[in-house]
Short mmCIF file of C-alpha atoms in Angstrom, two decimals:
data_model
loop_
_atom_site.label_atom_id
_atom_site.label_comp_id
_atom_site.label_asym_id
_atom_site.label_seq_id
_atom_site.Cartn_x
_atom_site.Cartn_y
_atom_site.Cartn_z
CA MET A 1 2.41 -36.20 -33.54
CA PHE A 2 1.45 -38.47 -30.44
CA THR A 3 -1.99 -38.81 -30.05
CA PRO A 4 -3.86 -41.04 -27.02
CA ILE A 5 -6.27 -43.66 -27.63
CA LYS A 6 -9.76 -41.98 -27.85
CA ARG A 7 -11.99 -45.20 -27.78
CA ARG A 8 -13.79 -46.83 -24.88
CA THR A 9 -11.69 -47.71 -22.10
CA PHE A 10 -12.80 -51.26 -21.09
CA LEU A 11 -15.00 -53.51 -23.18
CA LYS A 12 -18.01 -55.62 -22.13
CA SER A 13 -18.14 -59.64 -22.22
CA ALA A 14 -20.58 -61.68 -22.78
CA ALA A 15 -21.11 -62.64 -19.15
CA GLY A 16 -21.38 -58.84 -18.44
CA ALA A 17 -18.14 -58.46 -16.57
CA LEU A 18 -16.03 -54.95 -18.04
CA ILE A 19 -12.81 -56.20 -19.26
CA PRO A 20 -10.05 -53.22 -19.33
CA LEU A 21 -7.80 -53.08 -22.34
CA PRO A 22 -4.44 -54.07 -22.40
CA PHE A 23 -1.33 -51.94 -21.51
CA LEU A 24 -0.79 -49.90 -24.71
CA ASN A 25 1.99 -47.34 -25.06
CA ALA A 26 -0.88 -45.17 -26.57
CA MET A 27 -2.90 -44.74 -23.56
CA GLU A 28 -2.50 -42.03 -20.98
CA ALA A 29 -4.07 -41.30 -17.53
CA SER A 30 -6.36 -38.69 -17.64
CA ALA A 31 -5.41 -37.39 -13.84
CA ASP A 32 -3.59 -34.29 -13.65
CA PRO A 33 0.39 -34.60 -12.69
CA GLY A 34 1.13 -33.74 -9.10
CA PRO A 35 3.71 -31.32 -7.50
CA GLN A 36 6.66 -31.20 -9.91
CA GLY A 37 4.76 -33.27 -12.32
CA LYS A 38 4.28 -36.48 -10.46
CA PRO A 39 1.74 -38.55 -11.50
CA PRO A 40 -0.88 -38.71 -8.28
CA GLN A 41 -1.01 -41.39 -5.86
CA ARG A 42 -4.01 -44.00 -5.16
CA PHE A 43 -4.67 -45.74 -1.98
CA VAL A 44 -6.76 -49.19 -2.57
CA ALA A 45 -7.68 -51.08 0.87
CA LEU A 46 -8.90 -54.69 0.14
CA PHE A 47 -10.42 -56.61 2.78
CA LYS A 48 -10.56 -60.61 3.21
CA PRO A 49 -13.21 -61.99 5.77
CA ASN A 50 -12.71 -64.38 8.58
CA GLY A 51 -8.95 -64.28 8.77
CA VAL A 52 -7.17 -67.30 7.02
CA HIS A 53 -6.10 -70.77 7.57
CA PRO A 54 -2.53 -70.44 8.80
CA PRO A 55 -0.73 -73.81 7.79
CA SER A 56 -1.74 -72.73 3.93
CA TRP A 57 -1.44 -69.05 4.50
CA ASN A 58 2.01 -68.62 6.84
CA ILE A 59 5.25 -68.63 5.28
CA ALA A 60 7.67 -71.38 6.07
CA GLY A 61 10.91 -69.92 7.34
CA GLY A 62 12.53 -67.56 4.72
CA ALA A 63 14.31 -64.44 4.96
CA GLU A 64 13.86 -61.01 3.43
CA PHE A 65 14.64 -61.72 -0.15
CA ASP A 66 15.16 -65.70 0.11
CA PHE A 67 11.39 -66.95 0.63
CA LYS A 68 8.73 -69.25 -1.01
CA MET A 69 5.19 -68.12 -1.06
CA ALA A 70 2.79 -70.22 0.75
CA PRO A 71 0.34 -72.41 -0.90
CA MET A 72 -2.53 -70.20 -0.50
CA MET A 73 -0.54 -67.28 -2.12
CA MET A 74 -0.15 -69.26 -5.42
CA PRO A 75 -3.02 -67.22 -7.16
CA PHE A 76 -1.06 -64.15 -6.86
CA SER A 77 2.32 -65.50 -6.88
CA LYS A 78 3.23 -63.85 -10.08
CA HIS A 79 2.99 -60.53 -8.68
CA ARG A 80 5.99 -61.38 -6.48
CA ASP A 81 8.07 -58.43 -7.41
CA ASP A 82 5.30 -56.03 -6.82
CA LEU A 83 4.62 -57.30 -3.17
CA ILE A 84 5.60 -56.71 0.22
CA LEU A 85 4.74 -59.69 2.61
CA LEU A 86 4.10 -58.84 6.13
CA ASP A 87 4.30 -61.79 8.67
CA SER A 88 4.31 -59.86 11.92
CA ILE A 89 1.42 -57.33 12.16
CA GLY A 90 -0.55 -58.02 15.19
CA ASP A 91 -0.95 -57.72 18.78
CA SER A 92 -1.41 -59.86 22.23
CA GLY A 93 -4.43 -62.06 22.68
CA PHE A 94 -7.32 -62.68 20.75
CA SER A 95 -9.95 -60.60 18.45
CA SER A 96 -13.57 -60.70 18.16
CA HIS A 97 -15.12 -60.38 14.63
CA GLN A 98 -15.89 -56.54 15.16
CA ALA A 99 -12.75 -55.86 16.37
CA SER A 100 -11.25 -57.64 13.18
CA ALA A 101 -12.99 -54.83 11.24
CA GLN A 102 -12.20 -52.06 12.72
CA ARG A 103 -8.57 -53.26 13.08
CA PHE A 104 -8.10 -53.08 9.07
CA LEU A 105 -8.08 -49.76 8.69
CA SER A 106 -8.47 -48.22 12.55
CA GLY A 107 -6.18 -50.17 14.32
CA ARG A 108 -8.25 -50.60 17.20
CA TYR A 109 -11.75 -51.63 18.47
CA ARG A 110 -13.97 -48.57 19.32
CA SER A 111 -16.13 -50.41 22.63
CA GLY A 112 -18.94 -48.06 23.82
CA GLY A 113 -17.89 -45.05 21.52
CA SER A 114 -14.75 -43.08 21.61
CA THR A 115 -13.66 -39.55 23.20
CA SER A 116 -10.86 -39.19 20.56
CA ALA A 117 -11.34 -35.94 18.62
CA ASP A 118 -10.46 -37.86 15.25
CA ASN A 119 -11.84 -41.24 14.64
CA ARG A 120 -11.57 -41.27 11.06
CA SER A 121 -10.41 -44.55 9.60
CA ILE A 122 -6.72 -44.61 7.51
CA ASP A 123 -8.58 -44.78 4.16
CA GLN A 124 -10.51 -41.70 5.18
CA ILE A 125 -7.38 -39.47 6.38
CA ILE A 126 -5.67 -40.32 3.27
CA ALA A 127 -8.84 -39.08 1.33
CA ASP A 128 -8.81 -36.13 2.88
CA ARG A 129 -5.36 -35.35 1.78
CA ILE A 130 -5.23 -36.64 -2.01
CA GLY A 131 -9.14 -36.61 -2.86
CA THR A 132 -9.99 -33.01 -2.92
CA GLN A 133 -9.25 -32.65 -6.61
CA THR A 134 -11.21 -35.58 -7.70
CA ARG A 135 -15.39 -35.71 -8.29
CA GLN A 136 -15.41 -38.56 -5.59
CA LYS A 137 -13.31 -38.03 -2.55
CA SER A 138 -13.55 -41.74 -1.81
CA LEU A 139 -15.44 -44.76 -2.46
CA GLU A 140 -16.62 -47.26 0.12
CA LEU A 141 -17.70 -50.39 -1.44
CA THR A 142 -18.71 -54.38 -0.37
CA THR A 143 -20.24 -57.53 -1.27
CA GLU A 144 -22.46 -58.55 1.53
CA GLY A 145 -25.32 -57.02 3.16
CA LEU A 146 -25.73 -55.49 6.69
CA PHE A 147 -24.89 -57.73 9.64
CA ASN A 148 -27.42 -56.41 11.83
CA GLU A 149 -26.69 -58.54 14.79
CA ARG A 150 -23.33 -56.89 15.17
CA ILE A 151 -23.07 -53.91 12.78
CA GLU A 152 -19.52 -53.33 13.52
CA CYS A 153 -18.58 -56.51 11.36
CA SER A 154 -20.08 -54.77 8.57
CA TYR A 155 -18.00 -51.86 8.36
CA ILE A 156 -14.20 -50.96 7.92
CA SER A 157 -14.41 -46.94 6.79
CA TYR A 158 -15.15 -44.45 9.63
CA ASP A 159 -15.52 -40.57 9.50
CA LYS A 160 -14.09 -38.35 12.02
CA SER A 161 -16.71 -38.44 14.26
CA GLY A 162 -16.41 -42.46 14.56
CA SER A 163 -19.43 -43.26 12.54
CA PRO A 164 -19.38 -45.68 9.94
CA LEU A 165 -19.64 -44.92 6.24
CA PRO A 166 -22.19 -46.07 3.92
CA ARG A 167 -21.07 -48.99 1.40
CA ASP A 168 -22.03 -49.42 -1.86
CA SER A 169 -22.42 -53.24 -3.34
CA ASP A 170 -24.48 -52.71 -6.96
CA PRO A 171 -21.75 -52.22 -9.77
CA GLN A 172 -24.59 -50.60 -11.65
CA LEU A 173 -25.30 -47.98 -9.20
CA ILE A 174 -21.47 -47.73 -8.88
CA PHE A 175 -21.06 -47.17 -12.30
CA ASP A 176 -24.04 -44.73 -12.65
CA ARG A 177 -22.39 -42.62 -9.92
CA LEU A 178 -19.27 -42.42 -11.37
CA PHE A 179 -19.96 -42.07 -14.85
CA ARG A 180 -23.32 -40.86 -15.62
CA ASP A 181 -23.63 -38.02 -13.65
CA PRO A 182 -25.04 -35.27 -15.94
CA LEU A 183 -22.79 -32.66 -14.28
CA VAL A 184 -19.71 -34.09 -15.83
CA ASN A 185 -20.94 -32.93 -18.94
CA PRO A 186 -20.34 -29.26 -19.48
CA LYS A 187 -23.29 -28.65 -21.67
CA LYS A 188 -25.27 -30.20 -19.03
CA ARG A 189 -23.77 -28.34 -16.10
CA GLN A 190 -24.65 -25.17 -18.15
CA GLN A 191 -28.13 -26.06 -18.55
CA MET A 192 -28.27 -26.89 -14.67
CA VAL A 193 -26.90 -23.26 -13.83
CA SER A 194 -29.73 -21.85 -16.02
CA LEU A 195 -32.40 -23.83 -14.27
CA LEU A 196 -30.69 -23.05 -10.79
CA ASP A 197 -31.21 -19.36 -11.60
CA ARG A 198 -34.76 -19.48 -12.41
CA VAL A 199 -35.69 -21.66 -9.78
CA GLY A 200 -33.77 -19.43 -7.51
CA GLU A 201 -35.48 -16.26 -8.37
CA GLN A 202 -38.78 -18.01 -8.50
CA THR A 203 -38.01 -18.84 -4.83
CA ARG A 204 -36.92 -15.72 -3.35
CA SER A 205 -40.00 -14.18 -4.99
CA LEU A 206 -42.54 -16.79 -3.46
CA GLU A 207 -40.61 -16.23 0.00
CA ARG A 208 -42.18 -12.71 0.05
CA ARG A 209 -45.62 -13.94 -0.04
CA VAL A 210 -45.67 -16.82 2.49
CA GLY A 211 -45.78 -17.24 6.37
CA ARG A 212 -42.64 -17.77 8.56
CA GLU A 213 -42.67 -21.55 8.41
CA ASP A 214 -43.02 -21.91 4.94
CA ARG A 215 -40.21 -19.34 4.74
CA GLN A 216 -38.38 -21.84 6.88
CA THR A 217 -38.84 -24.41 4.37
CA LEU A 218 -38.04 -22.25 1.41
CA GLU A 219 -34.81 -21.80 3.25
CA ALA A 220 -33.48 -25.18 3.54
CA TYR A 221 -34.42 -25.56 -0.21
CA LEU A 222 -32.35 -22.57 -1.01
CA THR A 223 -29.65 -23.84 0.75
CA VAL A 224 -29.54 -27.21 -1.34
CA LEU A 225 -29.87 -24.97 -4.53
CA ARG A 226 -26.68 -23.03 -3.28
CA GLU A 227 -24.82 -26.15 -2.36
CA THR A 228 -25.54 -27.71 -5.80
CA GLU A 229 -24.53 -24.27 -7.45
CA LYS A 230 -21.20 -24.59 -5.59
CA ARG A 231 -21.02 -28.01 -6.84
CA ILE A 232 -21.09 -27.14 -10.36
CA THR A 233 -18.59 -23.90 -9.76
CA LYS A 234 -16.06 -26.37 -8.46
CA LEU A 235 -16.80 -28.97 -11.42
CA SER A 236 -16.61 -25.85 -13.83
CA LYS A 237 -12.86 -25.25 -12.98
CA GLU A 238 -11.90 -28.46 -13.63
CA PRO A 239 -10.40 -29.57 -17.34
CA ILE A 240 -12.66 -30.93 -19.78
CA PRO A 241 -12.42 -34.80 -19.28
CA ARG A 242 -10.34 -36.78 -21.48
CA PHE A 243 -12.57 -39.23 -21.71
CA ASP A 244 -16.20 -39.66 -23.31
CA PHE A 245 -17.74 -41.59 -20.45
CA ALA A 246 -20.80 -41.66 -22.84
CA LYS A 247 -19.04 -44.53 -24.63
CA PHE A 248 -18.40 -46.44 -21.38
CA GLU A 249 -20.50 -49.84 -21.28
CA ARG A 250 -22.73 -49.79 -17.87
CA PRO A 251 -22.37 -53.29 -16.33
CA ALA A 252 -24.74 -55.96 -16.67
CA ILE A 253 -26.55 -57.56 -13.63
CA PRO A 254 -24.29 -60.25 -12.21
CA ALA A 255 -25.22 -63.70 -12.53
CA ASP A 256 -23.37 -64.62 -9.06
CA ILE A 257 -21.08 -63.22 -6.82
CA ASN A 258 -18.19 -63.75 -8.81
CA GLU A 259 -19.43 -61.61 -11.75
CA GLN A 260 -20.50 -59.03 -8.72
CA VAL A 261 -16.97 -58.77 -7.35
CA GLU A 262 -15.06 -58.66 -10.94
CA SER A 263 -17.17 -56.10 -12.01
CA MET A 264 -16.65 -54.38 -8.82
CA LEU A 265 -12.84 -54.41 -9.06
CA ASP A 266 -13.13 -53.67 -13.08
CA LEU A 267 -14.99 -50.34 -11.60
CA ILE A 268 -12.24 -49.47 -8.82
CA VAL A 269 -9.60 -49.77 -11.58
CA LEU A 270 -11.17 -47.85 -13.99
CA SER A 271 -12.47 -45.17 -11.27
CA LEU A 272 -8.81 -44.83 -10.11
CA TRP A 273 -7.29 -44.42 -14.03
CA THR A 274 -10.01 -41.94 -14.87
CA ASP A 275 -8.95 -40.00 -11.96
CA SER A 276 -12.36 -39.92 -10.55
CA THR A 277 -11.18 -41.08 -7.51
CA ARG A 278 -7.95 -42.03 -5.69
CA CYS A 279 -9.27 -43.79 -2.85
CA VAL A 280 -11.05 -46.91 -2.30
CA SER A 281 -11.88 -49.48 0.45
CA TYR A 282 -13.53 -52.80 -0.69
CA MET A 283 -14.84 -55.46 1.80
CA LEU A 284 -15.16 -58.95 -0.31
CA GLY A 285 -17.58 -59.84 2.98
CA ASN A 286 -18.36 -59.02 6.48
CA THR A 287 -15.46 -59.78 8.66
CA ASN A 288 -17.52 -62.70 9.85
CA SER A 289 -19.15 -63.43 6.35
CA ARG A 290 -22.04 -65.55 6.04
CA MET A 291 -21.69 -65.82 2.31
CA VAL A 292 -22.10 -69.29 0.59
CA PHE A 293 -20.28 -69.61 -2.60
CA ASP A 294 -22.53 -72.37 -4.46
CA PHE A 295 -20.97 -71.03 -7.77
CA LEU A 296 -18.00 -72.91 -6.25
CA GLY A 297 -19.86 -76.15 -5.40
CA VAL A 298 -19.70 -75.07 -1.53
CA LYS A 299 -22.88 -75.24 0.40
CA LYS A 300 -21.98 -74.02 3.99
CA GLN A 301 -21.27 -70.58 5.03
CA HIS A 302 -18.08 -69.11 5.34
CA HIS A 303 -17.81 -68.25 8.97
CA TYR A 304 -18.96 -72.00 9.74
CA LEU A 305 -15.79 -73.40 7.09
CA SER A 306 -13.58 -70.68 8.85
CA HIS A 307 -13.79 -72.89 12.19
CA PHE A 308 -11.93 -75.51 10.49
CA TYR A 309 -10.82 -76.98 13.91
CA ARG A 310 -14.39 -77.16 16.15
CA ASN A 311 -16.06 -77.78 12.69
CA PHE A 312 -13.57 -80.51 11.11
CA SER A 313 -14.20 -82.51 8.42
CA ARG A 314 -12.15 -83.33 5.33
CA GLU A 315 -15.20 -82.06 3.06
CA ASN A 316 -15.31 -78.64 5.13
CA LEU A 317 -11.14 -78.19 4.94
CA GLU A 318 -11.62 -78.51 1.14
CA ASP A 319 -14.49 -76.64 0.92
CA LEU A 320 -12.41 -73.71 2.82
CA TYR A 321 -9.56 -74.00 1.18
CA LYS A 322 -11.73 -73.04 -2.29
CA VAL A 323 -13.32 -70.06 -0.79
CA CYS A 324 -9.84 -68.62 0.56
CA LEU A 325 -8.42 -69.59 -2.81
CA TRP A 326 -11.46 -67.62 -4.68
CA HIS A 327 -10.41 -64.15 -2.02
CA MET A 328 -6.87 -64.52 -3.64
CA GLU A 329 -7.73 -65.26 -7.16
CA LYS A 330 -9.85 -61.85 -6.61
CA PHE A 331 -6.49 -60.25 -5.42
CA ASP A 332 -4.71 -61.40 -8.47
CA TYR A 333 -7.51 -60.26 -10.35
CA LEU A 334 -7.11 -56.45 -9.02
CA LEU A 335 -3.36 -56.38 -9.23
CA THR A 336 -3.29 -57.77 -13.31
CA ARG A 337 -5.97 -55.06 -14.09
CA MET A 338 -4.15 -52.16 -12.32
CA LYS A 339 -1.01 -53.07 -14.25
CA SER A 340 -3.08 -53.25 -17.37
CA PHE A 341 -3.29 -49.63 -17.71
CA SER A 342 -0.87 -47.15 -18.49
CA ASP A 343 -0.05 -44.36 -16.03
CA HIS A 344 2.63 -41.59 -16.75
CA ASN A 345 5.41 -43.80 -17.69
CA GLY A 346 4.64 -46.73 -15.58
CA THR A 347 1.47 -48.40 -14.13
CA LEU A 348 -1.78 -47.97 -12.50
CA LEU A 349 -0.16 -50.09 -9.77
CA ASP A 350 3.23 -48.31 -10.04
CA HIS A 351 2.07 -45.26 -8.64
CA SER A 352 -0.67 -46.83 -6.03
CA VAL A 353 -0.45 -48.78 -2.87
CA VAL A 354 -2.96 -51.72 -2.03
CA LEU A 355 -3.68 -53.15 1.30
CA PHE A 356 -4.93 -56.77 1.33
CA GLY A 357 -5.34 -58.55 4.39
CA SER A 358 -7.72 -59.14 7.14
CA GLY A 359 -8.19 -58.07 10.92
CA MET A 360 -7.20 -61.23 12.76
CA GLY A 361 -4.94 -64.31 12.00
CA HIS A 362 -6.17 -67.80 12.69
CA SER A 363 -9.68 -67.90 11.38
CA ASP A 364 -10.62 -70.82 14.09
CA SER A 365 -9.03 -69.31 17.54
CA HIS A 366 -9.42 -65.82 16.44
CA THR A 367 -5.94 -64.96 17.16
CA ALA A 368 -4.58 -61.33 16.99
CA GLN A 369 -1.06 -62.17 15.83
CA ARG A 370 0.45 -62.87 12.32
CA ILE A 371 -2.41 -61.15 10.65
CA PRO A 372 -2.65 -61.69 7.10
CA THR A 373 -1.07 -58.37 5.47
CA VAL A 374 0.25 -57.61 1.83
CA LEU A 375 1.12 -54.15 0.26
CA ALA A 376 1.40 -54.30 -3.73
CA GLY A 377 2.49 -51.18 -5.67
CA GLN A 378 5.41 -49.14 -5.19
CA CYS A 379 3.53 -45.83 -4.44
CA GLY A 380 5.77 -43.92 -7.04
CA GLY A 381 9.02 -45.67 -5.82
CA LYS A 382 8.45 -44.93 -2.04
CA LEU A 383 8.00 -48.69 -1.36
CA LYS A 384 10.32 -51.58 -2.15
CA THR A 385 8.58 -54.65 -3.24
CA GLY A 386 9.73 -57.93 -3.60
CA ARG A 387 10.40 -58.78 -0.20
CA TYR A 388 9.23 -60.81 2.54
CA LEU A 389 9.27 -58.89 6.21
CA ARG A 390 9.00 -60.81 9.73
CA HIS A 391 10.25 -58.42 12.42
CA ASP A 392 11.33 -59.94 15.69
CA ARG A 393 8.19 -59.21 17.54
CA ASN A 394 4.57 -58.30 17.02
CA GLN A 395 3.64 -54.80 15.10
CA ASN A 396 0.76 -53.27 16.19
CA PRO A 397 -1.37 -52.46 13.01
CA ARG A 398 -1.32 -48.91 13.96
CA SER A 399 2.49 -48.57 13.15
CA LEU A 400 2.07 -49.83 9.67
CA HIS A 401 -1.24 -47.25 9.48
CA ARG A 402 1.41 -44.61 10.43
CA SER A 403 3.72 -45.80 7.71
CA LEU A 404 0.86 -45.57 5.12
CA LEU A 405 -0.08 -42.13 6.34
CA GLN A 406 3.79 -40.88 5.80
CA LEU A 407 3.44 -42.54 2.02
CA PHE A 408 0.88 -39.46 1.26
CA ASP A 409 2.09 -36.85 3.13
CA CYS A 410 -0.73 -36.90 5.83
CA ASP A 411 -0.80 -35.42 9.42
CA THR A 412 0.40 -38.57 11.81
CA THR A 413 -0.35 -36.86 15.08
CA VAL A 414 -4.03 -39.03 15.63
CA ILE A 415 -1.37 -42.07 15.86
CA GLN A 416 0.87 -42.28 18.72
CA ASP A 417 2.78 -45.65 17.55
CA PRO A 418 6.14 -45.56 15.77
CA SER A 419 6.15 -45.93 12.07
CA LEU A 420 6.65 -49.50 10.86
CA ARG A 421 10.26 -49.76 10.00
CA GLY A 422 11.42 -51.67 6.45
CA LEU A 423 8.61 -50.61 3.71
CA ASP A 424 11.18 -48.33 2.20
CA GLY A 425 14.32 -50.85 2.04
CA ASN A 426 16.06 -49.67 5.12
CA SER A 427 16.91 -51.91 8.20
CA PHE A 428 14.42 -53.09 10.51
CA ASP A 429 15.22 -55.85 13.09
CA SER A 430 13.95 -59.25 11.79
CA TYR A 431 12.76 -62.58 13.34
CA SER A 432 15.58 -64.65 14.25
CA GLU A 433 14.87 -68.30 14.81
CA PRO A 434 16.69 -70.58 17.03
CA HIS A 435 19.38 -73.01 15.32
CA PHE A 436 18.22 -76.47 15.08
CA ASP A 437 19.55 -79.58 13.00
CA SER A 438 17.73 -81.57 10.63
CA TRP A 439 17.60 -85.14 10.30
CA SER A 440 15.92 -88.59 9.58
CA ARG A 441 16.38 -92.07 11.17
CA ILE A 442 14.42 -95.41 9.61
CA LYS A 443 14.66 -98.93 11.18
CA ASN A 444 12.42 -101.23 10.00
CA ASP A 445 9.07 -99.38 10.08
CA GLN A 446 10.02 -97.06 12.83
CA ILE A 447 10.91 -93.56 11.82
CA GLU A 448 11.99 -90.64 13.78
CA ALA A 449 13.13 -87.31 11.87
CA GLN A 450 13.32 -83.57 13.08
CA GLY A 451 12.95 -80.60 10.47
CA ARG A 452 10.41 -78.11 9.05
CA LEU A 453 6.64 -78.59 8.82
CA ARG A 454 4.87 -77.84 5.96
CA LEU A 455 1.87 -78.20 4.06
CA SER A 456 1.68 -79.57 0.76
CA GLU A 457 1.53 -76.88 -1.73
CA ASN A 458 -1.20 -78.75 -3.59
CA LEU A 459 -4.29 -78.15 -1.73
CA ALA A 460 -6.58 -80.47 -3.16
CA GLU A 461 -4.37 -83.00 -0.88
CA ALA A 462 -5.58 -81.78 2.44
CA ASN A 463 -3.88 -84.06 4.70
CA LEU A 464 -0.15 -84.10 3.05
CA TYR A 465 2.47 -82.69 4.86
CA PHE A 466 6.31 -82.50 4.39
CA LEU A 467 9.11 -82.38 6.95
CA ASP A 468 12.02 -80.44 5.21
CA ILE A 469 15.38 -81.71 5.98
CA SER A 470 18.61 -79.90 4.83
CA GLY A 471 20.59 -81.94 2.33
CA GLN A 472 17.79 -84.72 2.06
CA PRO A 473 14.61 -85.21 0.19
CA SER A 474 11.92 -84.19 2.27
CA VAL A 475 9.80 -86.63 4.64
CA GLU A 476 6.60 -87.29 3.34
CA ILE A 477 3.48 -87.45 5.90
CA LYS A 478 0.37 -88.77 5.21
CA VAL A 479 -1.70 -89.59 7.78
CA THR A 480 -5.36 -89.97 8.64
CA PHE A 481 -7.29 -86.88 9.31
CA LYS A 482 -7.84 -87.86 12.87
CA ASN A 483 -4.05 -88.24 13.36
CA MET A 484 -3.45 -84.84 12.04
CA GLN A 485 -6.10 -83.36 14.39
CA ASN A 486 -5.25 -85.02 17.46
CA LEU A 487 -1.48 -84.33 17.12
CA GLN A 488 -2.63 -80.55 16.04
CA MET A 489 -0.68 -80.48 12.87
CA PRO A 490 -1.78 -77.68 11.35
CA PHE A 491 -0.74 -75.44 14.44
CA TYR A 492 2.79 -76.48 14.09
CA CYS A 493 3.06 -75.71 10.11
CA GLY A 494 6.12 -73.58 9.37
CA SER A 495 7.92 -74.69 12.60
CA PRO A 496 10.89 -76.78 13.56
CA VAL A 497 9.36 -79.82 14.85
CA ARG A 498 10.71 -83.44 15.83
CA LEU A 499 8.13 -86.51 14.97
CA ARG A 500 7.92 -90.33 15.67
CA GLY A 501 6.17 -92.53 13.81
CA THR A 502 5.76 -95.55 11.46
CA GLY A 503 5.92 -95.54 7.88
CA ARG A 504 8.40 -97.12 5.12
CA LYS A 505 11.08 -95.94 2.42
CA GLU A 506 9.55 -95.43 -1.05
CA GLY A 507 13.16 -95.00 -3.40
CA HIS A 508 14.82 -91.89 -1.39
CA ARG A 509 12.38 -90.58 0.26
CA ILE A 510 10.94 -91.70 3.78
CA VAL A 511 6.84 -91.82 4.12
CA ILE A 512 5.42 -91.49 7.29
CA THR A 513 1.91 -93.29 7.54
CA SER A 514 1.10 -92.78 11.30
CA LEU A 515 2.14 -90.86 13.99
CA SER A 516 2.90 -91.35 17.64
CA THR A 517 4.28 -87.91 18.67
CA LEU A 518 5.25 -84.26 17.21
CA ASP A 519 7.24 -81.94 19.40
CA PRO A 520 8.18 -78.42 18.64
CA LEU A 521 11.72 -77.44 18.73
CA THR A 522 10.77 -73.50 19.45
CA ILE A 523 7.88 -72.41 21.74
CA ASN A 524 7.13 -68.52 21.47
CA GLY A 525 10.32 -68.03 19.23
CA ARG A 526 12.78 -69.95 21.95
CA GLU A 527 14.39 -73.19 21.76
CA ASN A 528 12.68 -76.11 23.23
CA ARG A 529 14.64 -79.49 24.05
CA PRO A 530 12.29 -82.71 23.14
CA LYS A 531 12.89 -85.33 25.49
#
């Protein structure tokens, strides 16, 4: 007869990080199946601070099924078949940092408060729908402390009144909250009921002998006791946990940010797999993160580095790449962990949806267009993954939010925007780029070429670009950083352009070493004819 594994569900490394077991057929999730025996669905929101560096993030060209992931996506590229890459989320204009944080899960910035009757962020709407049967309705987690000058920069989760929900950042305290709660143990619950009965009787007896003010104090005390009794009663109706939480290893004190974040991600996965919660939001940093990644050899604040144009230097750009690649590695870490846990004839990721991204696009100019957005997981077959979606126009984040709510059968009347088309594999109006020819000409050291500009896949070569030409080797562009910045080359990455400059031919490849002009072939999606 088949017997599920009854050992600890993760191990502890020498560094103190929690290490989930690899995928085993003998593993089973503890969560009760939903309606018609279906496994429960989970939602995770993972927020990346300070937008992105578009030349390294934006996909150059590409169609729904025929696309090449951008250099910054390489750390999680092995999960391609589990992803939907969304390249048109955003609206017009620019974004402040506080608006960026609220846009991620609320779709709008609540300037000066809100008169709406329901101001919940979508994670809380989802939690109210799917989290009523778990011990923790939801978890709100972060990596960084509060930014007191603009408190809105530190929150992405909001309740019905529009108040931000407190965040937890200590892996040990979160572990205790999840797996060291004495009320999870049936014997401890019985002892607590007995204790509450005795205390309640003594308190009611005392009420008859004290004055009016003391009776009010005791009544408040009894209210707390009654709420605790209700909680115990609710827990008593739940099935006995199939895990011995006492055997779970408590994470060690993290040595640096990397260990802290990986411990938090391990706890997220474990809390979902044990059905301790089904909804989690996690900020890898405040939206204007001031974190210093010294363990990566980076000595400047992330926010300073994110303004890569106004604070331009080769060292700053390379440091920004290190920080952003680290964020992508943590996204990869989460997905890898979720795929390592078996869950109802699939994996934990199969029955989940993970929203990864930011609330602004261009980290230097704070644009609100092409906001980095990735969905991972199939949510029980409701999403069709392995695709790149770029719609014909900007798609308001609220449209994405409405579609996410629909995945969990939530009431969507709070959002007036239409749903985002295409997530389920149905048709959508895709972006259509004006046709352009690609070619190259060289005479002595004078070079003219036309094609699609892209950044090198090797981010260690910060000033190396290529111009892709149909049927020919790509033109290599290796110019000085000053030349690159003067012509705003990073701004045109992924777009068709015409270049003029000087250089040489090396074998079959043309190499440009100095640029004199760069002209876009399209402006705002429309054809442009350079002179």
